[in-house]
PDB file of C-alpha atoms in Angstrom:
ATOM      1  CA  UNK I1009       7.834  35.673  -7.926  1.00  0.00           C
ATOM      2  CA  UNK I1010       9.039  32.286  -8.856  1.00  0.00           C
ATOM      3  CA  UNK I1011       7.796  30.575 -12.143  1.00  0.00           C
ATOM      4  CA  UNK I1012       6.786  27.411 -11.589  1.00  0.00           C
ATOM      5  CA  UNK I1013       4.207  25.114 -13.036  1.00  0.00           C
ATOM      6  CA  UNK I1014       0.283  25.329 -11.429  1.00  0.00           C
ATOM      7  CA  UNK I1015      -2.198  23.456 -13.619  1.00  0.00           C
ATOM      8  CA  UNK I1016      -2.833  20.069 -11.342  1.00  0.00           C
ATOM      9  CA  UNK I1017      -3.618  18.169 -14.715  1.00  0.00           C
ATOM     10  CA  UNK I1018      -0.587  19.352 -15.888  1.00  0.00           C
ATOM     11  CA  UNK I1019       1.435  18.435 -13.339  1.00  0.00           C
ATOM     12  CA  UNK I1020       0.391  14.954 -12.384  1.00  0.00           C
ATOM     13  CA  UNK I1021       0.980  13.883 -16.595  1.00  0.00           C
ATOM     14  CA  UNK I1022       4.260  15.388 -16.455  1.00  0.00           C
ATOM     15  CA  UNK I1023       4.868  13.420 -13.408  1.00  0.00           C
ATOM     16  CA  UNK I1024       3.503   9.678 -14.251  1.00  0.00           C
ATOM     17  CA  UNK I1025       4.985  10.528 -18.021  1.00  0.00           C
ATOM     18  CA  UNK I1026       8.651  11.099 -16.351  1.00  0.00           C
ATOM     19  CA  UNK I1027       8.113   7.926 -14.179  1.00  0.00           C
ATOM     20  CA  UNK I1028       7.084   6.010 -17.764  1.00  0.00           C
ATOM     21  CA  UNK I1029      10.877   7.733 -18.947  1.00  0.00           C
ATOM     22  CA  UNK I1030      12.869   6.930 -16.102  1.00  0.00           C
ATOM     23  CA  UNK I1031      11.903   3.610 -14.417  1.00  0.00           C
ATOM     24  CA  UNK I1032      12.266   0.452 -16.002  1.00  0.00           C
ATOM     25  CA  UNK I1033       8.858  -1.353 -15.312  1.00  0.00           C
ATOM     26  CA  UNK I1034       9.276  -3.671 -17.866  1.00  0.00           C
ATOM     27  CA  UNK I1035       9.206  -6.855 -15.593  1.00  0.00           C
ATOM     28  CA  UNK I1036       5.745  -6.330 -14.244  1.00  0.00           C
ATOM     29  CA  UNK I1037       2.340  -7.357 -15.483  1.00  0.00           C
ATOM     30  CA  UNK I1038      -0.070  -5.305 -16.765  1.00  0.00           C
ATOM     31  CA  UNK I1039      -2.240  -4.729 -13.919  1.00  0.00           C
ATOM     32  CA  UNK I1040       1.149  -4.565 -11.397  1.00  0.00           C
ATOM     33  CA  UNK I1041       2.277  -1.707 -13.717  1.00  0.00           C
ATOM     34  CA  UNK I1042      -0.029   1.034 -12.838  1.00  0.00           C
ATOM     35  CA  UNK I1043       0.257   0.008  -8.731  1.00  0.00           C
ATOM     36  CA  UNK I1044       4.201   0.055  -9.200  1.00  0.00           C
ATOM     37  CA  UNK I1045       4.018   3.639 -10.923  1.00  0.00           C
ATOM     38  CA  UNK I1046       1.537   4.990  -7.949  1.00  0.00           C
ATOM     39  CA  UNK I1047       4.550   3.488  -5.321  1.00  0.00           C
ATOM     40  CA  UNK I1048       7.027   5.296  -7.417  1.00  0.00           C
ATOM     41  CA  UNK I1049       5.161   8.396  -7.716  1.00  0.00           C
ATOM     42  CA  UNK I1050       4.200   8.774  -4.176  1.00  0.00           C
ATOM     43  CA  UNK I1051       7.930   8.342  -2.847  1.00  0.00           C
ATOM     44  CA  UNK I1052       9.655  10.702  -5.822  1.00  0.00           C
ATOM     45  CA  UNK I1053      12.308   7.843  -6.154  1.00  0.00           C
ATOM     46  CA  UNK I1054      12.588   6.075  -9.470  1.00  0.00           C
ATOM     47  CA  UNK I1055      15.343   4.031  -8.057  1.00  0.00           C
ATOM     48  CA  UNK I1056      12.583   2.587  -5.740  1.00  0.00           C
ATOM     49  CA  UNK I1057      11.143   0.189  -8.718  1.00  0.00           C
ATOM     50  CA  UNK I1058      14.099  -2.214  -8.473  1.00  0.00           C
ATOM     51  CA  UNK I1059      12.611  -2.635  -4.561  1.00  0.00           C
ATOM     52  CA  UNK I1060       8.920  -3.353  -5.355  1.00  0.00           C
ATOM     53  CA  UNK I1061       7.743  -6.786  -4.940  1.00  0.00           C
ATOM     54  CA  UNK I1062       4.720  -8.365  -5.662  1.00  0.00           C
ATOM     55  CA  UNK I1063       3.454 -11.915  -4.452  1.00  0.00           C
ATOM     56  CA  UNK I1064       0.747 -13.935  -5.603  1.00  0.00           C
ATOM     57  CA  UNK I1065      -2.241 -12.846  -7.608  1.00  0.00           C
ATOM     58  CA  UNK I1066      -2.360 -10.120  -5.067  1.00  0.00           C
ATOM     59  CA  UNK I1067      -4.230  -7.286  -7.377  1.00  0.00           C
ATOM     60  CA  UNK I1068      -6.862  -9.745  -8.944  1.00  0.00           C
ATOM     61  CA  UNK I1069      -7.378 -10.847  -4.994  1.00  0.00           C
ATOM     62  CA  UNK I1070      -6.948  -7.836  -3.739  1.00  0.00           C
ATOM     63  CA  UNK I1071     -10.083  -5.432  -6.087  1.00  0.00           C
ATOM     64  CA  UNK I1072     -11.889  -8.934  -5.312  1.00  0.00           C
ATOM     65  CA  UNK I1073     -11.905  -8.056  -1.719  1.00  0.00           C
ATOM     66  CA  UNK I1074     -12.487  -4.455  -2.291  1.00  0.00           C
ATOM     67  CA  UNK I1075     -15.667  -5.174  -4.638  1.00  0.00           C
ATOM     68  CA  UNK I1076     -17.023  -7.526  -1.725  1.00  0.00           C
ATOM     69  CA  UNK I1077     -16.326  -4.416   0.664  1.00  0.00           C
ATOM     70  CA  UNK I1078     -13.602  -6.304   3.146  1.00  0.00           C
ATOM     71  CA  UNK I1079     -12.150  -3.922   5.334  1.00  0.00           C
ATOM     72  CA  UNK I1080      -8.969  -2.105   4.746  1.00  0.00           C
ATOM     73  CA  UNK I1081      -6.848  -3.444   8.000  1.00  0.00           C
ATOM     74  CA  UNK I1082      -4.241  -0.786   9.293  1.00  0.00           C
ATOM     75  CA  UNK I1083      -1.186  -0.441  11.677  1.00  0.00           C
ATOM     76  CA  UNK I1084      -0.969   2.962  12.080  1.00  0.00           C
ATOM     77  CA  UNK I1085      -3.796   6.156  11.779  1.00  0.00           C
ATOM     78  CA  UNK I1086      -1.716   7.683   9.498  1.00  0.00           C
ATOM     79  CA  UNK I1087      -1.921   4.961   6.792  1.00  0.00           C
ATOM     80  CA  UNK I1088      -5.898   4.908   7.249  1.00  0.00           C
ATOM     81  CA  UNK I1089      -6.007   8.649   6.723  1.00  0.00           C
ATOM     82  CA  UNK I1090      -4.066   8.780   3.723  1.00  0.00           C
ATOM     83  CA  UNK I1091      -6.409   5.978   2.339  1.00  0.00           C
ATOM     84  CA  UNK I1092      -8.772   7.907  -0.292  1.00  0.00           C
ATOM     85  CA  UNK I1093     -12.457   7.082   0.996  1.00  0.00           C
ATOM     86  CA  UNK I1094     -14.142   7.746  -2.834  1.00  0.00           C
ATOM     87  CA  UNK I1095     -12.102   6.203  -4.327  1.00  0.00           C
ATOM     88  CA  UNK I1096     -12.899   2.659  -2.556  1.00  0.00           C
ATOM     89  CA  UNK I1097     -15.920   0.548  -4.252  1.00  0.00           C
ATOM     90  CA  UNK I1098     -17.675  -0.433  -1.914  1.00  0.00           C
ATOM     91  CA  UNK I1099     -17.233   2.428   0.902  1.00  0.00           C
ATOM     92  CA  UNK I1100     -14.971  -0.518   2.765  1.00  0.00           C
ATOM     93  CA  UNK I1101     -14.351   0.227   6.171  1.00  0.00           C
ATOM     94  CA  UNK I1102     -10.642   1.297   6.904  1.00  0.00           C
ATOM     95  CA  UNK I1103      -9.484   0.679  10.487  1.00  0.00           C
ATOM     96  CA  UNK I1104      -6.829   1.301  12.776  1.00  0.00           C
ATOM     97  CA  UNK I1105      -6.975  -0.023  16.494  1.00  0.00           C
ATOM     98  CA  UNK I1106      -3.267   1.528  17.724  1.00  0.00           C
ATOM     99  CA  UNK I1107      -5.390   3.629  19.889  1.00  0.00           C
ATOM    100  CA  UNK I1108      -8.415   1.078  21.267  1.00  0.00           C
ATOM    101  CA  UNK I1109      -9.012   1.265  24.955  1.00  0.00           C
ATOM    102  CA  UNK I1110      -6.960  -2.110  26.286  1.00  0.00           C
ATOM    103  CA  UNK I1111      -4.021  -2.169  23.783  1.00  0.00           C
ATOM    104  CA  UNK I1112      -1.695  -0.692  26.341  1.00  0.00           C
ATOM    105  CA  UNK I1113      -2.410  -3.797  28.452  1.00  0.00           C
ATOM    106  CA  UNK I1114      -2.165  -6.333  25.702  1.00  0.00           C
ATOM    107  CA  UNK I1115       1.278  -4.734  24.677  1.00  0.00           C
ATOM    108  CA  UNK I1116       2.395  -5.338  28.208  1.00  0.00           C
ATOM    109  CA  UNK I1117       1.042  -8.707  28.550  1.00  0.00           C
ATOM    110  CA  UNK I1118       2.573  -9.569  25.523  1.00  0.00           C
ATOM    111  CA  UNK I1119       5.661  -7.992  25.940  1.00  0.00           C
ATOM    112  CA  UNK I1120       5.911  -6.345  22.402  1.00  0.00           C
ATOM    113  CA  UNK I1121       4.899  -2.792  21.254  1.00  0.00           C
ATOM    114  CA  UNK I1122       1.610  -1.101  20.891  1.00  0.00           C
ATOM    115  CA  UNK I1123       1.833  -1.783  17.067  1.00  0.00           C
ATOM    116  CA  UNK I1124       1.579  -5.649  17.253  1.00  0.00           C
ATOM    117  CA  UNK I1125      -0.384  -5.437  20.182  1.00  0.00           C
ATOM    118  CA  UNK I1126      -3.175  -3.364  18.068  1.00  0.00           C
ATOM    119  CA  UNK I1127      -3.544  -6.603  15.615  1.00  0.00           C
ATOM    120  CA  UNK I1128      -5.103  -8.386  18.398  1.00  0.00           C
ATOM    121  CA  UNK I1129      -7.827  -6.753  18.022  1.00  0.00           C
ATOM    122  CA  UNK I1130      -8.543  -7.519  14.030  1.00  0.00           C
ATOM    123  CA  UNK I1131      -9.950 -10.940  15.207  1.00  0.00           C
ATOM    124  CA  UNK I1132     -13.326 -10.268  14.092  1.00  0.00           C
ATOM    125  CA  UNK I1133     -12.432  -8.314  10.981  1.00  0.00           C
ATOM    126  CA  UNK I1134      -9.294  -9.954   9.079  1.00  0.00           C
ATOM    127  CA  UNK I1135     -10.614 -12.572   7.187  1.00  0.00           C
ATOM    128  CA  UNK I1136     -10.285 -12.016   3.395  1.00  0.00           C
ATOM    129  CA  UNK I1137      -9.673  -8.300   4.214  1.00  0.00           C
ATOM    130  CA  UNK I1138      -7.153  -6.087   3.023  1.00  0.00           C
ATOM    131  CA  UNK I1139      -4.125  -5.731   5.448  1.00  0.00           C
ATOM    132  CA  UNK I1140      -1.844  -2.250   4.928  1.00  0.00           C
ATOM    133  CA  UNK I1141       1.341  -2.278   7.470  1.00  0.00           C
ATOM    134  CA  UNK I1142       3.298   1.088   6.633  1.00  0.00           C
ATOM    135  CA  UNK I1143       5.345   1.821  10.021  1.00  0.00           C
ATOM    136  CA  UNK I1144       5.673  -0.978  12.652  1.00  0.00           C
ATOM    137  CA  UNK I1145       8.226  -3.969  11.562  1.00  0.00           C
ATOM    138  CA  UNK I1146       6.830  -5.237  14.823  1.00  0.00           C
ATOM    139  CA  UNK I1147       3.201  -5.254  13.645  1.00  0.00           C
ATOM    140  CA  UNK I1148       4.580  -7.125  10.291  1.00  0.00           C
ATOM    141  CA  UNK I1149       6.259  -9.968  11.963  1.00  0.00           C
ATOM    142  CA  UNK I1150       3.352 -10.178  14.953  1.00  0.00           C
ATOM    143  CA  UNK I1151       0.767 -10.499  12.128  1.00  0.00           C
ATOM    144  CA  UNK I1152       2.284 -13.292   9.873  1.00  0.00           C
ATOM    145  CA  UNK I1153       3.065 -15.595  13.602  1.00  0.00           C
ATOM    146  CA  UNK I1154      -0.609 -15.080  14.403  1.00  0.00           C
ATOM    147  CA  UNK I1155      -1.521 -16.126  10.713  1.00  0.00           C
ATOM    148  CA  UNK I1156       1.038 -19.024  10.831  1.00  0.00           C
ATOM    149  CA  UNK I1157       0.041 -20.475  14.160  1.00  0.00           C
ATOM    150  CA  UNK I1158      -3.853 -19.818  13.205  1.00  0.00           C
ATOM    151  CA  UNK I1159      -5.128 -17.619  15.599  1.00  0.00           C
ATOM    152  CA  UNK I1160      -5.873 -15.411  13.288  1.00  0.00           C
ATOM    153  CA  UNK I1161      -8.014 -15.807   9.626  1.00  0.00           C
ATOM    154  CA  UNK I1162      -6.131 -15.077   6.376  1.00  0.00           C
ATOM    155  CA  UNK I1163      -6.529 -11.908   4.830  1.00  0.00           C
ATOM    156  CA  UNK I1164      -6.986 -11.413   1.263  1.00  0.00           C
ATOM    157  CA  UNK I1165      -3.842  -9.522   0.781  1.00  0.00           C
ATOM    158  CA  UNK I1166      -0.976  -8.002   3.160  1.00  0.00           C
ATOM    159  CA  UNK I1167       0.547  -4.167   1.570  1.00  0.00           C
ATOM    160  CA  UNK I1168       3.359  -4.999   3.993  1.00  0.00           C
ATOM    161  CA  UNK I1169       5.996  -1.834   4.053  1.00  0.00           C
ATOM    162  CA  UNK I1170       7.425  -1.080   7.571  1.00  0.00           C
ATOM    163  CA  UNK I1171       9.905   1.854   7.553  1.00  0.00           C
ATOM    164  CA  UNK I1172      13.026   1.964   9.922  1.00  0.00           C
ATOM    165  CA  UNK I1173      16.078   0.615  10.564  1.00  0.00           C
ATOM    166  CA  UNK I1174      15.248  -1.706  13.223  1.00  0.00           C
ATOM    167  CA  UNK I1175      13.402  -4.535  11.950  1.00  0.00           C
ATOM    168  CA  UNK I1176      12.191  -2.973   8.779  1.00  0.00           C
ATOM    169  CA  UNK I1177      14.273  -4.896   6.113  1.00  0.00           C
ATOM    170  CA  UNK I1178      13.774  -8.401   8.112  1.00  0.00           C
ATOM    171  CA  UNK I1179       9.909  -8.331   8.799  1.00  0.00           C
ATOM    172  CA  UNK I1180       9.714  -7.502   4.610  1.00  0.00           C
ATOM    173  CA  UNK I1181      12.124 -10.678   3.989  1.00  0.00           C
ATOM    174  CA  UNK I1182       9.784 -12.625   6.587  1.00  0.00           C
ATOM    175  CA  UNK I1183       6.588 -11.304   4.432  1.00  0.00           C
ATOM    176  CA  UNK I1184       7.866 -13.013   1.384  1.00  0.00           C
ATOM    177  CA  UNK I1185       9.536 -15.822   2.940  1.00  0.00           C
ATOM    178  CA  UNK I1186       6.384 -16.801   4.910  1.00  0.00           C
ATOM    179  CA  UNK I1187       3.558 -15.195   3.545  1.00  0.00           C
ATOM    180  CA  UNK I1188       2.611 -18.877   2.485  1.00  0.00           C
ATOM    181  CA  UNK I1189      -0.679 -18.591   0.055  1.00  0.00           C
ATOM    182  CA  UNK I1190      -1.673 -15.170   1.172  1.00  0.00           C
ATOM    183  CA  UNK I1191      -0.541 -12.442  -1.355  1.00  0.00           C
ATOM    184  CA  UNK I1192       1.501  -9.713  -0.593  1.00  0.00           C
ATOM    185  CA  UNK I1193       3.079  -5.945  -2.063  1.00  0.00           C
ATOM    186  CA  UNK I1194       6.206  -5.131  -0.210  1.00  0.00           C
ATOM    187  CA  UNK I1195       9.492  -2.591  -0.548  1.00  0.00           C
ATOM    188  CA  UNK I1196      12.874  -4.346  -0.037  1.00  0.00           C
ATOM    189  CA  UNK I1197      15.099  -2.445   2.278  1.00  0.00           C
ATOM    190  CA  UNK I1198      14.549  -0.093   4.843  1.00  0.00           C
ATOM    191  CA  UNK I1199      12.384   2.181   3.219  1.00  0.00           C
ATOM    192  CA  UNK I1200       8.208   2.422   3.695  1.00  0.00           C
ATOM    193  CA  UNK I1201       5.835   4.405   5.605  1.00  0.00           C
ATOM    194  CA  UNK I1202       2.522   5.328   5.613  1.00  0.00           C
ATOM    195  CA  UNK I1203       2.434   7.784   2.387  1.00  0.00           C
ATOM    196  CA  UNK I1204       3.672   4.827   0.069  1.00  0.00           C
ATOM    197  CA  UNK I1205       1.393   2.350   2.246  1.00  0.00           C
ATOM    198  CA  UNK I1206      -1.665   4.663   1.530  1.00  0.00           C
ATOM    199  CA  UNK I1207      -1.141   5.287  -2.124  1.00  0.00           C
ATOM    200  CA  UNK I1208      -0.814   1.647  -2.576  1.00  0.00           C
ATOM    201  CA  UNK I1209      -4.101   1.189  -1.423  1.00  0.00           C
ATOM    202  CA  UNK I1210      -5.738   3.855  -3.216  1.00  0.00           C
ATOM    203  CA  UNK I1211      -3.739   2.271  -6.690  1.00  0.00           C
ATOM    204  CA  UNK I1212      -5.888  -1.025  -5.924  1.00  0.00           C
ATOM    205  CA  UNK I1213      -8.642   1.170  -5.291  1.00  0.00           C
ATOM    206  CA  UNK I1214      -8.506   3.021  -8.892  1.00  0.00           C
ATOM    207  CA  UNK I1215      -8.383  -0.692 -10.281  1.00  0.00           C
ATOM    208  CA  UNK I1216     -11.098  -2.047  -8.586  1.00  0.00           C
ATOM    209  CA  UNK I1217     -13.128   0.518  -9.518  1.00  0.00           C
ATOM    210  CA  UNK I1218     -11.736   0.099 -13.324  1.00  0.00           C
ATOM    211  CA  UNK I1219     -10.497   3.540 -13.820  1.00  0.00           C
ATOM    212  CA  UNK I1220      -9.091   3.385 -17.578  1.00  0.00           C
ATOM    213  CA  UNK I1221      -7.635   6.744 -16.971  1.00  0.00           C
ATOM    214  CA  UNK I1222      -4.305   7.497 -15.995  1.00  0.00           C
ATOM    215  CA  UNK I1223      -2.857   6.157 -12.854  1.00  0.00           C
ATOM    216  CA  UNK I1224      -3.904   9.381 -11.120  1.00  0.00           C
ATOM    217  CA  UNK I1225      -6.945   9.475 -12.536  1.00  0.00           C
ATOM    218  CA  UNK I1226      -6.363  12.524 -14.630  1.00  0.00           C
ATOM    219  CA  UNK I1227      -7.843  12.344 -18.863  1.00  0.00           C
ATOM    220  CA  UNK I1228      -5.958   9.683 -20.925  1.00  0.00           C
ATOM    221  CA  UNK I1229      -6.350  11.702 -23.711  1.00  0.00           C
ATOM    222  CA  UNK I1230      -5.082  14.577 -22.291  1.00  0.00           C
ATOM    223  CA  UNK I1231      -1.585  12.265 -20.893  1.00  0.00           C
ATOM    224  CA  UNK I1232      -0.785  10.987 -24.133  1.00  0.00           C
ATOM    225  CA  UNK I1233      -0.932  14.427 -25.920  1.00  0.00           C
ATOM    226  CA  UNK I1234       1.658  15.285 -23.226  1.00  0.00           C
ATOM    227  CA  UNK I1235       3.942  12.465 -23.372  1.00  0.00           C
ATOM    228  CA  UNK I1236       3.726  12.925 -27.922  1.00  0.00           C
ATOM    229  CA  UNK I1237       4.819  16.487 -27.451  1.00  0.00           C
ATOM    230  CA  UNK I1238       7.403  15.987 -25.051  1.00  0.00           C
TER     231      UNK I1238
END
């Protein structure tokens, strides 16, 4: 009935070779380049790339912590479930702990949401891990006053990209504001969530793993006979 294109290969080169077209990723480094084109391809925007931020040598400490299997820290279950378990090197743990047992009472002891009150809990597991915040603003900002006033350890890297309109644009602003020596990937603006937050991870993933193939992790070979003949 409709005509429309099937072949997954096929699709994902047209895809990352239409991002290469469009977006203008000439302002970041070599290894920021293929983690910028998974944010971009994940969200459908090309506009995005004039959002994406990077701080610190956050992808050389970043696969570091992934090779030495540090956890994968997240605010909400549907970041940890869109993480990619093969493709991480060192089958890394990926938690979420929205849901543990006392959180309610911690949020209403502390007076904040479930969100922030979940990072309590990442006492034992944040140090030189891998933090990926992809819906609570509240979670952002709760995480960089417990890093600032040392309660908790630093992480090797916050993927910091709240989506919303309450909070959102201010807790990324307070990321790279305030992030001090800790390395970050954020989003300007409003816009996030846990899809973007996900693929992120699974872009450091690829790298740490040093795919050489395409972003997607489709044949080279194959992508640049697409992009000649297009």
């Amino acid at each position: 009935m409709f005509d429309y294109l099937r072949d997954p290969q096929e699709i994902y080169a047209q895809s990352f070779a239409t991002i290469e077209a469009e977006a203008d990723l000439a302002r970041f480094s070599d290894d920021q380049r293929p983690v910028a084109i998974r944010i971009i391809h994940a969200c459908g925007m090309v506009e995005i790339v004039d959002q994406i931020a990077f701080g610190g040598d956050v992808i050389a400490r970043a696969t570091s912590a992934l090779h030495l299997g540090k956890p994968i820290l997240c605010d909400a279950e549907m970041v940890r479930h869109g993480i990619i378990s093969r493709l991480l090197p060192a089958q890394n743990p990926v938690l979420c702990t929205l849901n543990d047992a006392n959180t309610h009472k911690i949020a209403s002891d502390l007076g904040t949401t479930r969100s922030a009150a979940a990072i309590e809990a990442w006492t034992d597991h944040i140090d030189g891990a891998i933090i990926a915040i992809g819906n609570a603003p509240t979670a952002l900002f709760h995480l960089l006053e417990a890093i600032h006033r040392g309660r908790l350890a630093k992480p090797a890297a916050i993927i910091g990209m709240p989506v919303g309109f309450v909070g959102a644009c201010e807790s990324k602003e307070a990321l790279m504001e305030h992030s001090g020596d800790v390395p970050f990937i954020t989003l300007r603006g409003r816009f996030g969530g846990s899809a973007v937050t996900a693929a992120t991870v699974n872009a450091l993933a690829r790298l740490a793993q040093g795919d050489d193939s395409t972003p997607d992790g489709t044949d080279g070979t194959r992508d640049r006979t697409v992009r000649g003949t297009s």
